[in-house]
PDB file of C-alpha atoms in Angstrom:
ATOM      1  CA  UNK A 250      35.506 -38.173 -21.370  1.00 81.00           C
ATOM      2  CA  UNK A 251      34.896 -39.645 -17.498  1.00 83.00           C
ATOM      3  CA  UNK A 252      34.733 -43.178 -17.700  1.00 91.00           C
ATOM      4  CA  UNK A 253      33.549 -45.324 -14.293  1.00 95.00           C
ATOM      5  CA  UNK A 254      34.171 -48.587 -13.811  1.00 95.00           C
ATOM      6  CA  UNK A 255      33.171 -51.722 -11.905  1.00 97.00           C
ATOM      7  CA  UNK A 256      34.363 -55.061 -10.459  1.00 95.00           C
ATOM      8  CA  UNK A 257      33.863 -57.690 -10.495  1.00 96.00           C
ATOM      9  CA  UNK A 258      30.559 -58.004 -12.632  1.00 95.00           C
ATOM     10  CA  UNK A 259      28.485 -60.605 -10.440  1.00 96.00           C
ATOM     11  CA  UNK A 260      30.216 -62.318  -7.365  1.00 96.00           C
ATOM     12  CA  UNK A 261      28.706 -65.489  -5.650  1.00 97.00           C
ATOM     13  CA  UNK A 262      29.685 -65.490  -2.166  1.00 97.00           C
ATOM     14  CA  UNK A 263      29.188 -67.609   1.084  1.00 97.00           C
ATOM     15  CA  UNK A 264      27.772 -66.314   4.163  1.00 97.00           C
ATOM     16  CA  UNK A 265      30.495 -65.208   6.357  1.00 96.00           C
ATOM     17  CA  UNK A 266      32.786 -65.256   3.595  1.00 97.00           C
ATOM     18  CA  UNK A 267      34.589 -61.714   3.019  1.00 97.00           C
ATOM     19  CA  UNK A 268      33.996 -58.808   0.046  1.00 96.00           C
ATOM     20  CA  UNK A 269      35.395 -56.562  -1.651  1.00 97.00           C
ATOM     21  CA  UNK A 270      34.494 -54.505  -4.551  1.00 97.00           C
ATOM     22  CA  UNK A 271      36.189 -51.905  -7.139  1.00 97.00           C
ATOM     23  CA  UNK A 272      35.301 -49.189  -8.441  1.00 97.00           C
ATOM     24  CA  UNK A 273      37.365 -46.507 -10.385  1.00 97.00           C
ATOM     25  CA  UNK A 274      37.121 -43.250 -12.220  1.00 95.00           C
ATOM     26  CA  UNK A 275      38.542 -42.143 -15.501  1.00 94.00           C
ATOM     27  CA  UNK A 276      38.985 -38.409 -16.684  1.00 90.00           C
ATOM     28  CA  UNK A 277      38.212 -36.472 -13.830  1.00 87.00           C
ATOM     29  CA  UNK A 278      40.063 -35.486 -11.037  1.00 85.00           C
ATOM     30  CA  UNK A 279      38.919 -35.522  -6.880  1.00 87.00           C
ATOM     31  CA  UNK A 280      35.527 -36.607  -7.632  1.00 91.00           C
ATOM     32  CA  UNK A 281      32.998 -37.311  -5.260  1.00 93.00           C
ATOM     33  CA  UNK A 282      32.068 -40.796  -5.235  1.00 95.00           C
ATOM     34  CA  UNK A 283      29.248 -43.010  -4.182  1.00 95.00           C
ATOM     35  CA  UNK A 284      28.411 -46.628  -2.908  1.00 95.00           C
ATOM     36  CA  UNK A 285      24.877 -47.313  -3.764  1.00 95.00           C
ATOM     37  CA  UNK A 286      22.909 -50.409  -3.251  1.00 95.00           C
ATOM     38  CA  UNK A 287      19.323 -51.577  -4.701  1.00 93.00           C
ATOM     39  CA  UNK A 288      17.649 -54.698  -3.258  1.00 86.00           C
ATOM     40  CA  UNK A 289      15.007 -55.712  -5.227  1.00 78.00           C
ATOM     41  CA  UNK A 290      11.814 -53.782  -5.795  1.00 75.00           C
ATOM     42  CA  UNK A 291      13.656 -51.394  -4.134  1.00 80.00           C
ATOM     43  CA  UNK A 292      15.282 -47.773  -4.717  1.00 84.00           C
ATOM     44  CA  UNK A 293      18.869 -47.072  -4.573  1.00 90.00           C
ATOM     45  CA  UNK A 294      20.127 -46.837  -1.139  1.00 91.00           C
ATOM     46  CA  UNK A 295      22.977 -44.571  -0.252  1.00 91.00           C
ATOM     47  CA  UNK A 296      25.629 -46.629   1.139  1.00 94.00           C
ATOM     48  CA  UNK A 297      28.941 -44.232   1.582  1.00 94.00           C
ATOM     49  CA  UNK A 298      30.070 -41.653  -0.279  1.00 91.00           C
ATOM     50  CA  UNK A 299      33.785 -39.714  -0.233  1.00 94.00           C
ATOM     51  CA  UNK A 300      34.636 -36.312  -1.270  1.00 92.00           C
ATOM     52  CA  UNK A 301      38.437 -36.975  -1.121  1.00 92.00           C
ATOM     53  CA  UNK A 302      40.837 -39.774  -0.569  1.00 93.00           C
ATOM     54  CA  UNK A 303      40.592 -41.178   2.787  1.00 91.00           C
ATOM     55  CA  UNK A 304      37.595 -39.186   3.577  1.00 93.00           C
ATOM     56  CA  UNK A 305      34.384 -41.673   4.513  1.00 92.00           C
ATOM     57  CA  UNK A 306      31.077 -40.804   5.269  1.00 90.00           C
ATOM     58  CA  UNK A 307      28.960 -43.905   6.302  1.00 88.00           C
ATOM     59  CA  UNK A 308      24.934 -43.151   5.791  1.00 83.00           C
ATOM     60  CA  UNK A 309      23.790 -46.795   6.685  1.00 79.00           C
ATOM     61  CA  UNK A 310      25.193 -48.470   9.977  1.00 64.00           C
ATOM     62  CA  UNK A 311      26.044 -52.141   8.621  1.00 78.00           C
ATOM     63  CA  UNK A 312      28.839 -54.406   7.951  1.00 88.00           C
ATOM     64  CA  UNK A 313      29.790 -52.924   5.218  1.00 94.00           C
ATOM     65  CA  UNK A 314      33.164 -50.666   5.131  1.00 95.00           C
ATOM     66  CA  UNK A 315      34.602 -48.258   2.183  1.00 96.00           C
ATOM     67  CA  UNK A 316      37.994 -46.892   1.754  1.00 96.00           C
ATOM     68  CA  UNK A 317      39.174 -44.632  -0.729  1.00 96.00           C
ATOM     69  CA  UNK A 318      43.209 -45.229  -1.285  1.00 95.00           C
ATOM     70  CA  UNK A 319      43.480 -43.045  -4.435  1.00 94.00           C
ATOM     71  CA  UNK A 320      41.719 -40.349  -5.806  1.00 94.00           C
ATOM     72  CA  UNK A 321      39.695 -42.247  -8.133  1.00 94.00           C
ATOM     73  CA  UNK A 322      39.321 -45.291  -6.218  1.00 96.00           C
ATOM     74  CA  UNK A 323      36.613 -46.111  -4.168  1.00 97.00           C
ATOM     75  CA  UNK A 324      36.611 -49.842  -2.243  1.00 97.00           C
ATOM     76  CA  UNK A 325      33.889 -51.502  -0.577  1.00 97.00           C
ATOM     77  CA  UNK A 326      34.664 -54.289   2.062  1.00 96.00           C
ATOM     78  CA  UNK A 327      32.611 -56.794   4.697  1.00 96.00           C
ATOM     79  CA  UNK A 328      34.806 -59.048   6.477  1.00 95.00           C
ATOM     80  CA  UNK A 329      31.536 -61.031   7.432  1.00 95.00           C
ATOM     81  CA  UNK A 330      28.965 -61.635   4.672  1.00 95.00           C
ATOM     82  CA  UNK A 331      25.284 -61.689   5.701  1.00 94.00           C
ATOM     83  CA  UNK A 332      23.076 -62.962   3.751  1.00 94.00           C
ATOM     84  CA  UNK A 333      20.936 -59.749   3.814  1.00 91.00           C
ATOM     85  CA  UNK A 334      23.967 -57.772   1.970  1.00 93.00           C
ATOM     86  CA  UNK A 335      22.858 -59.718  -1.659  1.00 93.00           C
ATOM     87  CA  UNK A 336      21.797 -57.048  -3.986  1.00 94.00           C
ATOM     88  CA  UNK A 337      23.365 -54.382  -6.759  1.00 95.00           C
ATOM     89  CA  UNK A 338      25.725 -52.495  -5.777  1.00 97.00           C
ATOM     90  CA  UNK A 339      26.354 -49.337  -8.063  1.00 97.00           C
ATOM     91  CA  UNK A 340      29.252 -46.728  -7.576  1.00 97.00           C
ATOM     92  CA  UNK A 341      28.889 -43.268  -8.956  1.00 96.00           C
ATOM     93  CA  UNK A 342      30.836 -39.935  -9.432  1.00 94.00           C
ATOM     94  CA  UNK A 343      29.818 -36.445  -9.727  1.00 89.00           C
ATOM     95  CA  UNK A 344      27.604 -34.167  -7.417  1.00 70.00           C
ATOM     96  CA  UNK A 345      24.566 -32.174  -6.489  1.00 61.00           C
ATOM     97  CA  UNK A 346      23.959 -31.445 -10.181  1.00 70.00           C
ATOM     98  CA  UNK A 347      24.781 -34.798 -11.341  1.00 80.00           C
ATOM     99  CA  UNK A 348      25.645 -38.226 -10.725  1.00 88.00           C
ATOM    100  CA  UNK A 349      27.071 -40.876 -13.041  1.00 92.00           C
ATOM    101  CA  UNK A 350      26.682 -44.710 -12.559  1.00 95.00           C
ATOM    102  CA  UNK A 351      29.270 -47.213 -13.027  1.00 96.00           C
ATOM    103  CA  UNK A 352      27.750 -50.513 -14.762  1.00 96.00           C
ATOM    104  CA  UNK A 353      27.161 -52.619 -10.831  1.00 96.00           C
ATOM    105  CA  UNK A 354      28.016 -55.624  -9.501  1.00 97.00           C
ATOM    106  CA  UNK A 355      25.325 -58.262  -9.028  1.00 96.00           C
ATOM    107  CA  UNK A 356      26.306 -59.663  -5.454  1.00 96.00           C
ATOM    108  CA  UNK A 357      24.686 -62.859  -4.298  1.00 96.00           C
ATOM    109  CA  UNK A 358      25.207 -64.205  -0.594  1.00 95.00           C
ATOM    110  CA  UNK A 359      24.373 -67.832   0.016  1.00 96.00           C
TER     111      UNK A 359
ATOM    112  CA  UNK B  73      12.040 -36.614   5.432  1.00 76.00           C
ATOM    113  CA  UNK B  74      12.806 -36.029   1.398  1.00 79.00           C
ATOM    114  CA  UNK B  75      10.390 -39.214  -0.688  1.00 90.00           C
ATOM    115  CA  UNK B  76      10.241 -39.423  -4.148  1.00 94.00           C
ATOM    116  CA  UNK B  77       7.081 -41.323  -4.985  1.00 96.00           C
ATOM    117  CA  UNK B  78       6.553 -43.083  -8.916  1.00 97.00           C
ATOM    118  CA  UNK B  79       3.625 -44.679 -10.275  1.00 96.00           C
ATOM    119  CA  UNK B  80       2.431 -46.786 -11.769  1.00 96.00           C
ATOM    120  CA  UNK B  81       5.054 -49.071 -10.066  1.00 94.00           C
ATOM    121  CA  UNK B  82       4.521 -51.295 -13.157  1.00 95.00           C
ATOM    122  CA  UNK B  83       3.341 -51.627 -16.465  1.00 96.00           C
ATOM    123  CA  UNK B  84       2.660 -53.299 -19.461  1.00 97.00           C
ATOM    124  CA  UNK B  85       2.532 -51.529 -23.271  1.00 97.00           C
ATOM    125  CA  UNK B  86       2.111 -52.487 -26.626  1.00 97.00           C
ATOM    126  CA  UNK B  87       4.987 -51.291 -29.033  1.00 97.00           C
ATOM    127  CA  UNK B  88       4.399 -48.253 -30.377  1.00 97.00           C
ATOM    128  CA  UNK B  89       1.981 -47.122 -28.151  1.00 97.00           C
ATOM    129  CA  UNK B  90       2.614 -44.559 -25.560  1.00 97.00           C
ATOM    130  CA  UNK B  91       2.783 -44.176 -22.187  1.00 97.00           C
ATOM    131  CA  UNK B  92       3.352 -41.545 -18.729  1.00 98.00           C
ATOM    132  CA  UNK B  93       5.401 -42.384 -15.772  1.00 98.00           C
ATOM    133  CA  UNK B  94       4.251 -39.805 -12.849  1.00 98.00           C
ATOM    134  CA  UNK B  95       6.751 -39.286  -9.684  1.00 98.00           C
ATOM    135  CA  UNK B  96       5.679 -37.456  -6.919  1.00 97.00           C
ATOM    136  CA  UNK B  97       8.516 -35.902  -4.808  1.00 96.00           C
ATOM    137  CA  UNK B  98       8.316 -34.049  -1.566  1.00 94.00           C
ATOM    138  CA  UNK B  99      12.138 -32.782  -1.462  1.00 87.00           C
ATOM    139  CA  UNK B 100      13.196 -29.026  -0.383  1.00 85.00           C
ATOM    140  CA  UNK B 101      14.703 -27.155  -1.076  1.00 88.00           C
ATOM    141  CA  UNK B 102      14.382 -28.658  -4.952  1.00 88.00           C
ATOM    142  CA  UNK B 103      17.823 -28.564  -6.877  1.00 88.00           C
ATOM    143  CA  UNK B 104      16.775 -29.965  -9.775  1.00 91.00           C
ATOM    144  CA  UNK B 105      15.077 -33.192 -10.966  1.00 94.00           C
ATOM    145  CA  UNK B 106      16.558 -36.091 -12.804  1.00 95.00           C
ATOM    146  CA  UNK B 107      15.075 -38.863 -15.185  1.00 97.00           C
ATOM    147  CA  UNK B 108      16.864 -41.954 -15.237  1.00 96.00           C
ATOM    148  CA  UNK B 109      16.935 -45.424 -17.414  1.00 97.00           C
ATOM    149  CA  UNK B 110      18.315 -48.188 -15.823  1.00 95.00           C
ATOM    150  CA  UNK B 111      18.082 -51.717 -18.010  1.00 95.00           C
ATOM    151  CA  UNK B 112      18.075 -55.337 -16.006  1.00 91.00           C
ATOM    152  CA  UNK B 113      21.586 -55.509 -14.458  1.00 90.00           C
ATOM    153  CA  UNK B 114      22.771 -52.203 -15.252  1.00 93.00           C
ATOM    154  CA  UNK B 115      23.755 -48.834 -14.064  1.00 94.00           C
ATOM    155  CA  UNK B 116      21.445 -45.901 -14.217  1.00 95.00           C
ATOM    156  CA  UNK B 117      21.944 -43.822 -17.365  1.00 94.00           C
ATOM    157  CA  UNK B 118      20.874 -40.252 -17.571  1.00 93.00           C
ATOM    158  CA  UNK B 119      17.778 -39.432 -19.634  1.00 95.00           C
ATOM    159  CA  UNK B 120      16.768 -35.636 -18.531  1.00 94.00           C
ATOM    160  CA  UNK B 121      17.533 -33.418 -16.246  1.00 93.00           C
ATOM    161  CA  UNK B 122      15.126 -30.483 -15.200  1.00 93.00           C
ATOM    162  CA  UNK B 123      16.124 -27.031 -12.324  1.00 91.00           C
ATOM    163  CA  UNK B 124      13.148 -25.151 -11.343  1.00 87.00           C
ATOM    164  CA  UNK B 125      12.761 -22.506 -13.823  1.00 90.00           C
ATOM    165  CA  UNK B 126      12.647 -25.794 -16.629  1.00 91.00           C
ATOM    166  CA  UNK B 127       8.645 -27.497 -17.603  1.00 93.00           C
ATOM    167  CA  UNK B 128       9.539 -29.564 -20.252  1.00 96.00           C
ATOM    168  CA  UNK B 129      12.845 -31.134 -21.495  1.00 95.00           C
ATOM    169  CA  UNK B 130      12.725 -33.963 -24.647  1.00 96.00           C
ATOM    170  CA  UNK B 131      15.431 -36.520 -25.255  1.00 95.00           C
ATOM    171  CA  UNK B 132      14.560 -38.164 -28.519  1.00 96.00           C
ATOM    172  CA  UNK B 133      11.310 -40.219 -27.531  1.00 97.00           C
ATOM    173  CA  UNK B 134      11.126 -38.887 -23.709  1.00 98.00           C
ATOM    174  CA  UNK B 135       9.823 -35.881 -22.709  1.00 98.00           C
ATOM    175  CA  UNK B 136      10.039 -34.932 -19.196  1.00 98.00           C
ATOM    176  CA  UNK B 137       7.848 -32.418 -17.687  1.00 97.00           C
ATOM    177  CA  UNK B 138       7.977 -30.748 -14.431  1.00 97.00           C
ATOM    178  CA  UNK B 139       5.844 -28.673 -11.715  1.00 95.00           C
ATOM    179  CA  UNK B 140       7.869 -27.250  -9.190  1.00 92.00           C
ATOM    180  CA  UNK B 141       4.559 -25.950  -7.472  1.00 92.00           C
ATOM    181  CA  UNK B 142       2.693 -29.004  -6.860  1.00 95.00           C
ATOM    182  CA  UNK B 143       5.718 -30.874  -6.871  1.00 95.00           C
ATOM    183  CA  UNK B 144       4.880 -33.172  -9.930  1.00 97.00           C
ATOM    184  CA  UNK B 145       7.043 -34.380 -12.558  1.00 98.00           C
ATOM    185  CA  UNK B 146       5.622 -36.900 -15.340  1.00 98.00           C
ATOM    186  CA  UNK B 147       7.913 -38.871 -18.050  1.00 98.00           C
ATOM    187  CA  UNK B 148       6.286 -39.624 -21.434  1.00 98.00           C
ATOM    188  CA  UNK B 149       7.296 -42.009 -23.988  1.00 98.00           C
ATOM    189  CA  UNK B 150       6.087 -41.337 -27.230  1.00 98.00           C
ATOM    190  CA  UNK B 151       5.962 -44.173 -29.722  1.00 97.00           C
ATOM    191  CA  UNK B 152       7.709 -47.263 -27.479  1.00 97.00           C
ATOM    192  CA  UNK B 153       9.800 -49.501 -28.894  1.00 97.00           C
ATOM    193  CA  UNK B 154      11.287 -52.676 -27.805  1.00 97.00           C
ATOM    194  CA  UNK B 155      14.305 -51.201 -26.354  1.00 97.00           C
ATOM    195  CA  UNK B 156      12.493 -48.477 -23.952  1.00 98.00           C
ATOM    196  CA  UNK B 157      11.779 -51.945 -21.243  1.00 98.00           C
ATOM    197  CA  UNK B 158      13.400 -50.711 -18.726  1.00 97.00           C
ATOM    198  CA  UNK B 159      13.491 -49.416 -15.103  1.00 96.00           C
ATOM    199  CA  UNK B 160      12.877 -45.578 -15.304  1.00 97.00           C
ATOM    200  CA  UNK B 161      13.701 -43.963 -11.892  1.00 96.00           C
ATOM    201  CA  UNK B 162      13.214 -40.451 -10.855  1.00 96.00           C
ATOM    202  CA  UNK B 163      15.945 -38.746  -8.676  1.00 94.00           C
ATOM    203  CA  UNK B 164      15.684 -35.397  -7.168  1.00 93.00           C
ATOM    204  CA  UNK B 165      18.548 -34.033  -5.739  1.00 89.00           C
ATOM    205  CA  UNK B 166      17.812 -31.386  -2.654  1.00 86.00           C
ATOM    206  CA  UNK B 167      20.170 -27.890  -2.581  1.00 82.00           C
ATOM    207  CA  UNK B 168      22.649 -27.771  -1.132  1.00 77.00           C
ATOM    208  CA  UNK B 169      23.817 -31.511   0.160  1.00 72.00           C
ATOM    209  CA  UNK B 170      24.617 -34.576  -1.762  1.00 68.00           C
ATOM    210  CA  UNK B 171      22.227 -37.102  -0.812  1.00 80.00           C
ATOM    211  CA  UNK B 172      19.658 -37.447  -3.578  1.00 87.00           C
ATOM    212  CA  UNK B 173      16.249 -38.957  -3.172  1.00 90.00           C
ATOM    213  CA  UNK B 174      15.491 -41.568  -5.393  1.00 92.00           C
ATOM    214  CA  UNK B 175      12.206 -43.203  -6.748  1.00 94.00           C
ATOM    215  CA  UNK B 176      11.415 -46.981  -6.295  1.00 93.00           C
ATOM    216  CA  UNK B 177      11.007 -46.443 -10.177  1.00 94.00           C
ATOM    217  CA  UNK B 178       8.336 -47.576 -12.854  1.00 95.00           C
ATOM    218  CA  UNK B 179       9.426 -50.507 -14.392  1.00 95.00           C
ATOM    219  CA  UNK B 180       8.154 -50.616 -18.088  1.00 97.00           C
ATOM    220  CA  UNK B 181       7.746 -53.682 -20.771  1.00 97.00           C
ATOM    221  CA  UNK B 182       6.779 -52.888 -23.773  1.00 98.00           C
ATOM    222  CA  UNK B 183       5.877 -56.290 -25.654  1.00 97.00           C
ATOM    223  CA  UNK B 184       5.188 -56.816 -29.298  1.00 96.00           C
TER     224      UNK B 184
END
């Protein structure tokens, strides 16, 4: 069975300070995957997604980067925290017909 | 511009009682429809998922309908318990293209 994964679970980070986040895949090969993030009282918000390794589409202009080094690893990256980037950020696999979530990472910017 | 609209954006039930989260969705051409669960400081997990030709689809307790004419699609949760506070978010996902429209989402409590 696909299993999706997450890292690290909540992260406290200064402003200006840099990020980076994990997320991998488990049992499926070239899968699409997703950066997602929901602010509060807010719906999910399509960061990036990938269909292949090294493939990047950006959907929200920001400071926020992604890079994809292996097939089932997607990486998101600020080299400047703002203090607007706090939030959860979910990855996700799959498609048009479906899309699973990893468990998120709970990102608060001071 | 594809919107997904849910109400009651909040609400408040006694367990065992039941309840109907309504989302609204404006997306074409419709793929299908999708009923999440998401509990505080988790991912999304997958409750029901509905393609055109589909007007009703139960998981245990949840029962999702849908009306692809009027564009309406209603969650109902028979019986609540405890367990069913959560965030439930409705996600349609247009043909054709990845990018899936997503519902602010009703957040439920149920309370003893």
């Amino acid at each position: 069975s696909q299993t999706i994964h997450q890292w690290p679970a909540t992260l406290v980070q200064p402003v200006g300070s840099p990020l980076s986040l994990e997320c991998t895949v488990e049992g499926t090969s070239n899968p699409n995957l997703y950066w997602y993030r929901q602010a509060a009282g807010r719906g999910l918000q399509l960061l990036f997604y990938s269909v292949g390794i090294g493939q990047i589409s950006s959907e929200v202009p920001q400071n926020l980067s992604a890079s994809r080094p292996q097939d089932r690893q997607f990486i998101l990256s600020s080299k400047k925290l703002l203090l607007s980037d706090s939030g959860f950020y979910l990855c996700a696999w799959g498609g048009t017909d479906t899309q699973y979530f990893g468990p998120g990472t709970r990102l608060t910017v001071l | 511009k594809n919107q997904v609209e849910q109400s009651p954006q909040s609400l408040i039930i006694l367990e065992g009682k039941n309840c109907t989260l309504q989302c609204n969705y404006t997306v074409s051409p419709f793929s299908n429809l999708r009923w999440y669960k998401q509990d505080t400081g988790r991912g999304p997990v997958s409750l029901t998922i509905m393609t055109f030709s589909e007007n009703t689809k139960s998981n245990g307790r949840y029962t999702a309908t849908l009306d692809a004419d009027t564009k309406q699609s209603s969650l109902h949760i028979t019986a609540s318990q405890l367990s069913d506070s959560a965030s439930y978010i409705c996600v349609v996902s247009p043909y054709g293209n990845n990018r899936l429209a997503f519902g602010k989402g009703n957040q439920v409590v149920v309370i003893p």
